Coordinates of C-alpha atoms in Angstrom, one line a residue:
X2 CA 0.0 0.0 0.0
X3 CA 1.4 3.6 -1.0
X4 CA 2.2 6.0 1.4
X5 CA 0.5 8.7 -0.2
X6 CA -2.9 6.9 -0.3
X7 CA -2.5 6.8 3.8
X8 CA -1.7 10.3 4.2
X9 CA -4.2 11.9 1.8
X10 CA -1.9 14.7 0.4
X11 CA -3.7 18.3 -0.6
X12 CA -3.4 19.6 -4.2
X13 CA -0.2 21.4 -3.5
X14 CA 1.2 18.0 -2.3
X15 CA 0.9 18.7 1.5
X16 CA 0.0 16.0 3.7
X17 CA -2.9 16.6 5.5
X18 CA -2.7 15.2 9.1
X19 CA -6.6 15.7 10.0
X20 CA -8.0 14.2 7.1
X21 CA -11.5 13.5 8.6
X22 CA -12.1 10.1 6.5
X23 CA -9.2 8.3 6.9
X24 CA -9.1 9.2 10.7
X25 CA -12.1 7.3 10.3
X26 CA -10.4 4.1 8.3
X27 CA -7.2 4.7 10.8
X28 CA -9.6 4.8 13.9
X29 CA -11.8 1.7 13.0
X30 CA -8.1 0.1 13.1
X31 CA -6.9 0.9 16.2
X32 CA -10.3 0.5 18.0
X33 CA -10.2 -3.2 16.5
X34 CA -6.7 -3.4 17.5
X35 CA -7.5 -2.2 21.1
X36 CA -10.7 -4.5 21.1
X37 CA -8.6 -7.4 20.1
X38 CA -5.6 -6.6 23.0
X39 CA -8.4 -7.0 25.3
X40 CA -9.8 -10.1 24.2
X41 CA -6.6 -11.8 24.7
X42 CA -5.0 -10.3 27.3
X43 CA -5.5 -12.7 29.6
X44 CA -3.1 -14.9 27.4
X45 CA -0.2 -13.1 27.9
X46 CA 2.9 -13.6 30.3
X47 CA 1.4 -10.5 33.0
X48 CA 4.8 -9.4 33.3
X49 CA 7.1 -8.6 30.4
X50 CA 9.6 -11.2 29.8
X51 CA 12.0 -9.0 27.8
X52 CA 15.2 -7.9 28.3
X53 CA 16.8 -4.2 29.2
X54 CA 17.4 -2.8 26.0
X55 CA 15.1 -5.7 23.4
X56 CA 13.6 -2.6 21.7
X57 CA 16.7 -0.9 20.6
X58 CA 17.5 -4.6 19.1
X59 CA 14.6 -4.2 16.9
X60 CA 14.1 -0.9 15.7
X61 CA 16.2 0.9 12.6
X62 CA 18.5 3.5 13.6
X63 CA 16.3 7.1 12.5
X64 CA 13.1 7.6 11.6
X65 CA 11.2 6.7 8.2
X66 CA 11.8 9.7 5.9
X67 CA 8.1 8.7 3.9
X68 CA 5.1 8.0 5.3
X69 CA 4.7 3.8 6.8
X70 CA 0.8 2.8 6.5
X71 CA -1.1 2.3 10.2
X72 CA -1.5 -1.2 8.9
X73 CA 2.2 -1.6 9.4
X74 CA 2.5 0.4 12.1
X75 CA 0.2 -1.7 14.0
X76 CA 1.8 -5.0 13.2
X77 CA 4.8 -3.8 14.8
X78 CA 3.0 -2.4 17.7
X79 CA 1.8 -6.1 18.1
X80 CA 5.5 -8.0 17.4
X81 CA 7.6 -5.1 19.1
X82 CA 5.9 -3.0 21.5
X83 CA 3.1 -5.8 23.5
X84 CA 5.8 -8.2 24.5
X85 CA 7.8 -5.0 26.3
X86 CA 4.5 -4.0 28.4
X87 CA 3.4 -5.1 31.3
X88 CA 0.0 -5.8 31.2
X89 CA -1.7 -3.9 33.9
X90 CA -5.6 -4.7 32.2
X91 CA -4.9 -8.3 32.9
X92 CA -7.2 -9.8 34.9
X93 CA -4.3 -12.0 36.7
X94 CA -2.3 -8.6 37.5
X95 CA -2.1 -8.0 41.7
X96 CA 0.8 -5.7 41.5
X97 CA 1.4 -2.5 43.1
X98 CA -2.8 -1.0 43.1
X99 CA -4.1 -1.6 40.1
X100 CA -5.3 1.0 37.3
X101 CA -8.5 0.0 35.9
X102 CA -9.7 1.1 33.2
X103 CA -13.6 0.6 31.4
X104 CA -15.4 1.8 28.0
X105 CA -16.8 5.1 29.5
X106 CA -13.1 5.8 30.5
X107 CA -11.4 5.5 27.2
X108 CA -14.3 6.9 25.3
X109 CA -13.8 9.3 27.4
X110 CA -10.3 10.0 26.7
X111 CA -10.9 9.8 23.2
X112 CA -13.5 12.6 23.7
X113 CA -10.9 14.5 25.2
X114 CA -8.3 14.1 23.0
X115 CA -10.3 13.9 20.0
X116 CA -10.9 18.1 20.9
X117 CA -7.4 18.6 22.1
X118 CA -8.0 21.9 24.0
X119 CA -5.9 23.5 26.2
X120 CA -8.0 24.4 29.1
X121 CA -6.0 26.7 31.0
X122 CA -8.4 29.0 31.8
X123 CA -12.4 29.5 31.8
X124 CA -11.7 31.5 28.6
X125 CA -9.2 28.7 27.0
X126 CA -12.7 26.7 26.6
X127 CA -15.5 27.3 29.0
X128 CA -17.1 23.8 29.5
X129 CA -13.7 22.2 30.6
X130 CA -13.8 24.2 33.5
X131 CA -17.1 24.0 34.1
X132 CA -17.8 20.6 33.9
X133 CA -14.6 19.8 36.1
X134 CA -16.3 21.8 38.7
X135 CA -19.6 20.1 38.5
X136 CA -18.3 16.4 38.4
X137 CA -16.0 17.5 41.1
X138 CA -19.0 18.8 43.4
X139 CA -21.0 15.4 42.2
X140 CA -18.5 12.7 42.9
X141 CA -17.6 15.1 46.7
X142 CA -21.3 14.5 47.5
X143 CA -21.0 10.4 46.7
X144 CA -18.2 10.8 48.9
X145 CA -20.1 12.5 51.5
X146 CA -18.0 15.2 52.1
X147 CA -18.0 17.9 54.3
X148 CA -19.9 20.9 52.6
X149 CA -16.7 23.1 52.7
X150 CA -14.9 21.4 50.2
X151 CA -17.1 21.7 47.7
X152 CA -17.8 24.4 45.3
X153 CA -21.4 24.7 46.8
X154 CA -20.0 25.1 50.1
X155 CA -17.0 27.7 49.7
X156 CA -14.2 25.1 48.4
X157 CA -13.8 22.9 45.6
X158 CA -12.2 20.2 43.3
X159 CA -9.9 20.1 40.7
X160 CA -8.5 17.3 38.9
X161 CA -4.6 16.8 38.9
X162 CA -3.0 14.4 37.2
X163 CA -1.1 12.5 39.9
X164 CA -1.3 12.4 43.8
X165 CA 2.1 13.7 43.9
X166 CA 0.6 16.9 42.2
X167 CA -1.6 17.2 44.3
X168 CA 0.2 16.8 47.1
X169 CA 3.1 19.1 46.2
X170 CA 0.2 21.8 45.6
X171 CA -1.6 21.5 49.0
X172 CA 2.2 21.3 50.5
X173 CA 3.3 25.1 48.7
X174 CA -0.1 26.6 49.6
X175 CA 0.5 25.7 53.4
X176 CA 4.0 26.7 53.1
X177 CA 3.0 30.3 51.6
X178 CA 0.4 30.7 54.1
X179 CA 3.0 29.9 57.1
X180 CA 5.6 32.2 55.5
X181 CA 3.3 35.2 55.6
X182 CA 3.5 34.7 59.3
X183 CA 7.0 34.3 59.9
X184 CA 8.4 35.3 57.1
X185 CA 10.0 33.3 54.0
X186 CA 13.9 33.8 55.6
X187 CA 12.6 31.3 58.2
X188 CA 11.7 28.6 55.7
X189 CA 14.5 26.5 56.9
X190 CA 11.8 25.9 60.1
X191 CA 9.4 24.6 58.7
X192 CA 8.8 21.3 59.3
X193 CA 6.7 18.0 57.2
X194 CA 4.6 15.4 58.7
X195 CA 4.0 11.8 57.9
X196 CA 4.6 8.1 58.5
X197 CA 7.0 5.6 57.9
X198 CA 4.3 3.9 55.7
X199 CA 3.2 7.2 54.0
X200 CA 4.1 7.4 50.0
X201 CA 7.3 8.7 49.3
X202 CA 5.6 11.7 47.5
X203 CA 5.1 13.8 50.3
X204 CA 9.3 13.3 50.8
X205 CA 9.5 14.5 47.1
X206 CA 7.4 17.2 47.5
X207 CA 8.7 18.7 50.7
X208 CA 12.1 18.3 48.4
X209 CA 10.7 20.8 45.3
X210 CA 8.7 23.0 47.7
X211 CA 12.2 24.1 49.7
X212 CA 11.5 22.1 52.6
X213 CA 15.2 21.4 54.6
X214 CA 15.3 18.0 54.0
X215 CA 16.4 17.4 57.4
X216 CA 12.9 18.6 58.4
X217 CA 10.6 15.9 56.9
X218 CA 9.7 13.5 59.7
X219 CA 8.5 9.8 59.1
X220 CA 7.0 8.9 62.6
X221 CA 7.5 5.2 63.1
X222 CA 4.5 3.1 63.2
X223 CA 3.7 -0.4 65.0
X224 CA 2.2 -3.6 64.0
X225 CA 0.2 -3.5 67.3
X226 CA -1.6 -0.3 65.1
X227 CA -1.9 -2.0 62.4
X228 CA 0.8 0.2 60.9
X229 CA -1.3 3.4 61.3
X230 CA 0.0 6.7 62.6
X231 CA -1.5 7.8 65.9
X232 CA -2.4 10.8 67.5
X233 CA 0.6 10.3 70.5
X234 CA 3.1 9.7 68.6
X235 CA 2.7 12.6 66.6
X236 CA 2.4 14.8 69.1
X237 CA 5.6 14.1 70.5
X238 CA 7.1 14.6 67.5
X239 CA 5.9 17.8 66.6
X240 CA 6.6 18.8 70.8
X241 CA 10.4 17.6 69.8
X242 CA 10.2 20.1 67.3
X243 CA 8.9 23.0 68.8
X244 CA 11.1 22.5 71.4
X245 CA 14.0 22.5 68.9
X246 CA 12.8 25.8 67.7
X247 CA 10.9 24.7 64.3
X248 CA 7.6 25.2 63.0
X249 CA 5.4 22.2 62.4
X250 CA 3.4 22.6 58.9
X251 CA 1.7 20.0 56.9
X252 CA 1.0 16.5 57.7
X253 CA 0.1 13.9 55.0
X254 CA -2.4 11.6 56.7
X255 CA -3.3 8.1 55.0
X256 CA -6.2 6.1 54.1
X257 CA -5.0 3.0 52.0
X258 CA -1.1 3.3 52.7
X259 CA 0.9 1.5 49.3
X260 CA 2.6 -0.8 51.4
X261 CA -0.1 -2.9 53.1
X262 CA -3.3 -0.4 52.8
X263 CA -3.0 0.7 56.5
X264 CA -5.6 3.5 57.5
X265 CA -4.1 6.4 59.7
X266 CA -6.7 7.7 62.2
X267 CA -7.6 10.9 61.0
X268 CA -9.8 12.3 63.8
X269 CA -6.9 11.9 66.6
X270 CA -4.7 13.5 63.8
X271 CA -6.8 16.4 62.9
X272 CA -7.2 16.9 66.3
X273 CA -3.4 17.3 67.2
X274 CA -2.5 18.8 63.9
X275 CA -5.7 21.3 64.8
X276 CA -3.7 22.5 67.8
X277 CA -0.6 23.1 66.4
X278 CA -1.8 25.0 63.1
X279 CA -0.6 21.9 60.4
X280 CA -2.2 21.5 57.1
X281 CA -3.4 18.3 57.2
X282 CA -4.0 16.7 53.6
X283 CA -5.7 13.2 53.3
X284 CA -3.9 11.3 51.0
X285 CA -6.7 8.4 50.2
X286 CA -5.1 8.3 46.8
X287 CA -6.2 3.8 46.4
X288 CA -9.0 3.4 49.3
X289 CA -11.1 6.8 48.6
X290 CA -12.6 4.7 45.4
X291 CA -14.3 2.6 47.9
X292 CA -15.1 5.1 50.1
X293 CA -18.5 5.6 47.8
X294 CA -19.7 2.5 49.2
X295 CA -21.6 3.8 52.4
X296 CA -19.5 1.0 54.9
X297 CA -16.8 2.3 54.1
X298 CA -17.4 5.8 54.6
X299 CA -16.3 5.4 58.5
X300 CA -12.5 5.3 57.3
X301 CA -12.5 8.7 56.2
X302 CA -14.3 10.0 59.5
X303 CA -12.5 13.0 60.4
X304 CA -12.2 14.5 56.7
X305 CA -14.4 17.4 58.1
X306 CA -11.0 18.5 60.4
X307 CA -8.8 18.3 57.3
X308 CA -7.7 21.0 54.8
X309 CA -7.6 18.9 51.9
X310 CA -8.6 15.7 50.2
X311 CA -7.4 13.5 47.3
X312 CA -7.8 10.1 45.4
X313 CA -7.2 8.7 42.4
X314 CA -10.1 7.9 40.0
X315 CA -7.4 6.3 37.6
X316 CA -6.6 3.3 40.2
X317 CA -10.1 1.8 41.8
X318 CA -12.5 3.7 39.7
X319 CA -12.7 2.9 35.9
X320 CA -11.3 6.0 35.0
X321 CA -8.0 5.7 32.7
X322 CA -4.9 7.5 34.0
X323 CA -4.2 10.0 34.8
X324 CA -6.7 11.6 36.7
X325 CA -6.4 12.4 40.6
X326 CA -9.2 14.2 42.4
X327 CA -8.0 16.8 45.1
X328 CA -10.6 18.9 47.2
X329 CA -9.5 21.7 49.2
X330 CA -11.7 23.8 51.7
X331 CA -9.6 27.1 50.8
X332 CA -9.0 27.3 47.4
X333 CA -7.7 30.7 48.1
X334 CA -4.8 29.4 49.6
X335 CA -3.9 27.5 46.5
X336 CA -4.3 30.8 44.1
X337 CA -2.5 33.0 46.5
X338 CA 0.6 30.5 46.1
X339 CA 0.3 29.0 42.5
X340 CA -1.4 32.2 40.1
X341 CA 0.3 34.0 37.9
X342 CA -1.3 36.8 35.3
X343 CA 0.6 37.5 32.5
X344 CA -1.1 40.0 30.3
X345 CA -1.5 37.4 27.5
X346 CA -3.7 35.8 29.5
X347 CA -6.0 38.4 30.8
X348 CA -9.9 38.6 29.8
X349 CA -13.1 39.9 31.2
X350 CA -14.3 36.5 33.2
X351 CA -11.6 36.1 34.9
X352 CA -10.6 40.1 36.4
X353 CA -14.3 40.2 37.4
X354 CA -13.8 36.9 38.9
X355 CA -16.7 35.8 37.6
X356 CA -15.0 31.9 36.5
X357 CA -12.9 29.5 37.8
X358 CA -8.9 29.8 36.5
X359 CA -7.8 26.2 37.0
X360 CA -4.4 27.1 35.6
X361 CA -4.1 29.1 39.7
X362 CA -5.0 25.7 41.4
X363 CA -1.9 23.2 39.7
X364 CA 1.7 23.0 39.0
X365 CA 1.5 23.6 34.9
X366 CA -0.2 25.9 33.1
X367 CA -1.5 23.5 30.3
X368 CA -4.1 21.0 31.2
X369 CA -6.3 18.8 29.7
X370 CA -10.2 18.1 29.5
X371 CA -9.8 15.2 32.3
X372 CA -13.5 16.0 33.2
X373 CA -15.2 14.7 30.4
X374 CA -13.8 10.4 31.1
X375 CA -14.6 11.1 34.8
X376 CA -18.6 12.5 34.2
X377 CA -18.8 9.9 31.4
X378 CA -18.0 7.0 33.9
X379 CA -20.3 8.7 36.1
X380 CA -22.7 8.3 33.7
X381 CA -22.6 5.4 32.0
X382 CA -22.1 3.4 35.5
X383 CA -24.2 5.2 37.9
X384 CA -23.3 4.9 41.8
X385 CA -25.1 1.8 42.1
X386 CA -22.9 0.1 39.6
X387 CA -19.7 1.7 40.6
X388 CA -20.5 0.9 44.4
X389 CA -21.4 -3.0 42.6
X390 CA -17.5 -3.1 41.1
X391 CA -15.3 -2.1 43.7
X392 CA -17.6 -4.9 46.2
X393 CA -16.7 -7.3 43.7
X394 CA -12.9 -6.4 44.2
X395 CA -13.5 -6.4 48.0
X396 CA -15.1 -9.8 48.0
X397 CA -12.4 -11.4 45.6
X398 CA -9.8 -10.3 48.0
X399 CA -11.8 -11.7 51.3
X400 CA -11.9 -15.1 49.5
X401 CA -8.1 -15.2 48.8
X402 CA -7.7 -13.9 52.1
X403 CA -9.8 -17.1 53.5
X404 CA -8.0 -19.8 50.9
X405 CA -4.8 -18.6 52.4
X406 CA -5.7 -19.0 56.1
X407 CA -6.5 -22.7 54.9
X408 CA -3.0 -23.4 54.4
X409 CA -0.7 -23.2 57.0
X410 CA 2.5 -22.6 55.8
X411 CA 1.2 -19.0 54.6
X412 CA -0.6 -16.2 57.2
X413 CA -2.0 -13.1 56.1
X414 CA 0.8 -10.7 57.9
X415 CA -1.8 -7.5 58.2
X416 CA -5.3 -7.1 58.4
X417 CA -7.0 -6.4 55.3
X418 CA -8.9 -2.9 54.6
X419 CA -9.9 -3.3 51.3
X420 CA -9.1 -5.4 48.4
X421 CA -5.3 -6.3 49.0
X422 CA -3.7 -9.1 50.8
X423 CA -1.0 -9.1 52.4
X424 CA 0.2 -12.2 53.1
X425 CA 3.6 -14.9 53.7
X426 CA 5.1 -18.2 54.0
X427 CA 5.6 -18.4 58.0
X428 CA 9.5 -18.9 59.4
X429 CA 8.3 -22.2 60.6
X430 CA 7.6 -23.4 57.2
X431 CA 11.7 -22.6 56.2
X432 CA 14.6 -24.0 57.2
X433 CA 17.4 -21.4 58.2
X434 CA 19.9 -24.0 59.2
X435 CA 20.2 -25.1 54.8
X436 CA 21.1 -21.3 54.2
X437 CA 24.7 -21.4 53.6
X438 CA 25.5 -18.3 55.9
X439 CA 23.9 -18.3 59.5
X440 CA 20.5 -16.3 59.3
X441 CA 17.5 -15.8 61.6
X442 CA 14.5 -17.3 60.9
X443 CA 13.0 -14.0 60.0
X444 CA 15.7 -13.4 57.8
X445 CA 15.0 -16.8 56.4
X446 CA 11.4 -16.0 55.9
X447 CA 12.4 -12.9 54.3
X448 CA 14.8 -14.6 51.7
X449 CA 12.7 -17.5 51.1
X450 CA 9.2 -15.0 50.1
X451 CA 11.6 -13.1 48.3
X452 CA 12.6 -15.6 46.4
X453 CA 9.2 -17.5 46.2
X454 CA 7.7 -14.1 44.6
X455 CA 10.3 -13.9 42.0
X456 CA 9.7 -17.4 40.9
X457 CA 5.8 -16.7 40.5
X458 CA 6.1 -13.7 38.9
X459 CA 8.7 -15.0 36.1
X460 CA 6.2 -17.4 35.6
X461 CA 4.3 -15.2 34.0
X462 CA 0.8 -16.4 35.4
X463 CA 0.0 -13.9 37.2
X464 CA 2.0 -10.8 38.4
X465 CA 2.6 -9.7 42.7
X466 CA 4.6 -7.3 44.4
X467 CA 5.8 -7.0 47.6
X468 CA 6.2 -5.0 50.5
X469 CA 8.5 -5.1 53.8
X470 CA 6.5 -3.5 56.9
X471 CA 7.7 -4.2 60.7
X472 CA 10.6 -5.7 59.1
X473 CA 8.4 -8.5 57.4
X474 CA 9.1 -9.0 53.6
X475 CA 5.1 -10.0 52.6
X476 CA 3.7 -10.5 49.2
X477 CA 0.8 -8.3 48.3
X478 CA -2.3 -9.9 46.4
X479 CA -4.0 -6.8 45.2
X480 CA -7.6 -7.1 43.4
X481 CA -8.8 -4.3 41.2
X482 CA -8.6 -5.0 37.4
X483 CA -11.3 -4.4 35.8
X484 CA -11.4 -7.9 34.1
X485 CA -10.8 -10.5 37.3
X486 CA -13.3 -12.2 38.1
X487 CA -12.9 -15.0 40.8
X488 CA -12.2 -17.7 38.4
X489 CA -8.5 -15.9 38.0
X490 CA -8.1 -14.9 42.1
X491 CA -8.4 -19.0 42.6
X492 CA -6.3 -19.9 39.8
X493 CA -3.9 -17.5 41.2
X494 CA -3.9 -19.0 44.5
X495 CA -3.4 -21.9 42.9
X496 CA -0.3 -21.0 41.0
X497 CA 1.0 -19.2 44.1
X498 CA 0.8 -22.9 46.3
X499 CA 2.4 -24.4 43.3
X500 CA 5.2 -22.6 43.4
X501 CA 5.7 -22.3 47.2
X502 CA 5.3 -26.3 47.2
X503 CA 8.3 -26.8 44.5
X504 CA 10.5 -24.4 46.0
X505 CA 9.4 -25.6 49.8
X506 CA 10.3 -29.3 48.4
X507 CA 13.9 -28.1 47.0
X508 CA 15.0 -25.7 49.7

């Protein structure tokens, strides 16, 4: 097939890259393609097999100087490109959270980028903004939020891209308010709050918002918690502080923690952090998905004490990445530290603050029409549905949970919240003394799960990750792709006892 037949040239020769009919043709291909990924993903290896460096192996040196046909294109994208991807739609992926995705979400997408705008402003295209502020209001009230954070109520939503955005935004807001007070020569005082199970983006942003790195506290946690933060212990670390002539500012509370879904206690929290003038943001970045559910609801009890809010829609709730959902009660605060107003950009909506500027309320200035996948997976699904899916997860995960307390050589290490398992082969199952160097039997444990999780995931079956938390190296079982049902959740149990048994039998 010619090139130029493909790329429908103009008269003059020019090629015309919007070509509304063969988009069409092009389109109907990929959508088949896409179609077709899904109906077999479950028959590929979950986790790539390849190599560092395959790709470079198999593609030419520069870039075509004439036009290649989709056709081809997409032949290579199923030879070259699927066997280098992990395949995080596959219903036998437990890895990390998951991302799910569903029809509504990509359509979605494809809504958004089939307009392409560049929704900076109200002006930049009104309904983006709009309809951000709507769906943001909508899914707060499925949430049950406090009034103040919603648009209705004085505050409001905005959709970031990643929980580390939103994070680092809520973080400069508090810093700017705190630096009004004492002033910005004394930001080497100010101090940031979290756990030693709280994500590493609140260390990263402290680290870009000019934080002394020697100021960012992770306040150790216990098992006897369940590996949540509590009230005492962070009030004598913020007392240290004070003492030591810092200023406590934001703390970065948890519901859903990455390493074993621990919940931090936010009404103790809020209640210390209250007393000492912190920013408190809720990171519920996996768990606030299931939050909509109304049994749920009781782990974010406290939220009304917080400043700010945030989940992401892209893990637990059908909506493709990226797309994190961050409520503040003062959205001033997030202007005041993240606007600027360069004369380019000036118009009538926004100096009579008439509008919304979401441009003021992130880090870039560019953004895209996220809204329209998140209000058409609103749609399309309704809450009751929604609430239907992620109880599906939930109950997948309870029935692992109960197939591994069968066995005993495994134990589930922490309690499950929601729909991951974390779980181990127990030191009495593992011989220490056949380790050639003298180890605990912790250590033992440790090596030997290590070990057992590698084997399983190079396999290919299905696809774990792992966690260490009280010093316990634990597999994590995480449900949440869209496509599992519990067909693959036994099946994986299966391959996981499989493996243990072979490796048990040669150790």
């Amino acid at each position: 097939m010619g090139s130029l037949q493909n790329q429908k040239p103009d008269s003059a020769g020019v090629m015309k890259p919007m070509d509304p009919e063969e988009f069409r043709r092009q389109g109907h291909l990929v959508i088949d393609f896409i179609a077709n990924y899904y109906k077999n993903v479950e028959k590929y290896p979950v986790r790539s097999q390849v190599e560092p460096g395959y790709l470079q192996k198999r593609m030419p040196d520069s870039a075509p100087y004439d036009p290649e046909p989709i056709e081809q294109i997409l032949q290579d994208v199923q030879n070259d490109i699927v066997p280098g991807i992990t395949h995080w739609q596959s219903p036998n992926y437990y890895a990390y959270f998951p991302s799910s995705g569903s029809i509504a979400g990509f359509l979605g997408e494809m809504l958004s980028t089939g307009f392409n705008i560049v929704g900076f402003n109200w002006m930049s295209s009104p309904a983006a903004t709009e309809l951000e502020s709507i769906v943001m209001d909508w899914l707060g009230k499925m949430l049950k939020l406090p009034s103040e954070f919603l648009f209705s109520g004085g505050g409001g939503g905005v959709l970031q891209g990643t929980t580390c955005e939103a994070i680092l935004c809520t973080l400069v807001a508090a810093r700017d308010k705190a630096l009004k007070k004492i002033g910005r020569e004394n930001i080497n005082k100010l101090v940031v709050y979290g756990s030693d199970q709280t994500h590493s983006a609140i260390q990263k942003a402290a680290q870009i918002a000019g934080i002394n790195p020697e100021n960012f506290r992770a306040v150790a946690t216990t098992k006897e918690n369940s590996f949540g933060l509590t009230g005492a212990a962070l009030r004598a670390t913020i007392e240290s502080d004070i003492k030591s002539g810092l200023v406590p500012l934001f703390l970065c509370a948890t519901i859903g923690t990455t390493s074993s879904t621990a919940v931090d206690k936010l009404g103790p929290l809020c209640d210390v952090a209250e007393e000492f003038g912190l920013w408190v943001h809720v990171d519920a970045a996996y768990a606030g998905s299931v939050c909509i559910c109304p049994e749920y609801r009781h782990f974010i009890d406290g939220v009304e004490k917080a400043h700010s809010f945030s989940f992401n829609a892209h893990k637990w709730f059908l909506t493709t990445l990226d797309c994190c959902c961050l409520w503040v009660k003062e959205p001033r605060a997030l202007v005041d530290a993240l606007s600027t107003y360069p004369e380019y950009l000036r118009n009538k909506a926004s100096e009579q603050k008439q509008v919304v500027d979401y441009k003021d309320w992130q880090i870039t200035l560019s953004r895209r029409f996220r809204s329209l996948k998140l209000w058409m997976v609103l749609r399309s699904y309704g809450v009751a549905n929604l609430r239907k899916f992620l109880r599906s997860h939930v109950k997948m995960a309870k029935n692992f949970e109960g197939m591994v307390g069968m066995d005993k050589r495994f134990e589930v290490v922490v309690p499950r919240n929601f729909a991951t398992v974390c779980f181990r082969i127990v030191p009495a199952e593992i011989d220490a003394g056949n380790h050639q160097q003298v180890v605990t039997k912790e250590e033992a444990a440790n090596n030997f799960n290590a070990k057992l999780l590698e084997r399983i995931n190079e396999s290919g079956e299905i696809y774990m990750t792992h966690a260490v938390v009280g010093g316990e190296y634990v597999m994590r079982f995480a449900v949440g792709a869209s496509l599992t049902e519990n067909r693959h959740v036994i099946l994986a149990w299966k391959v996981v006892q499989e493996h243990a048994s072979a490796l048990l039998t040669s150790s």
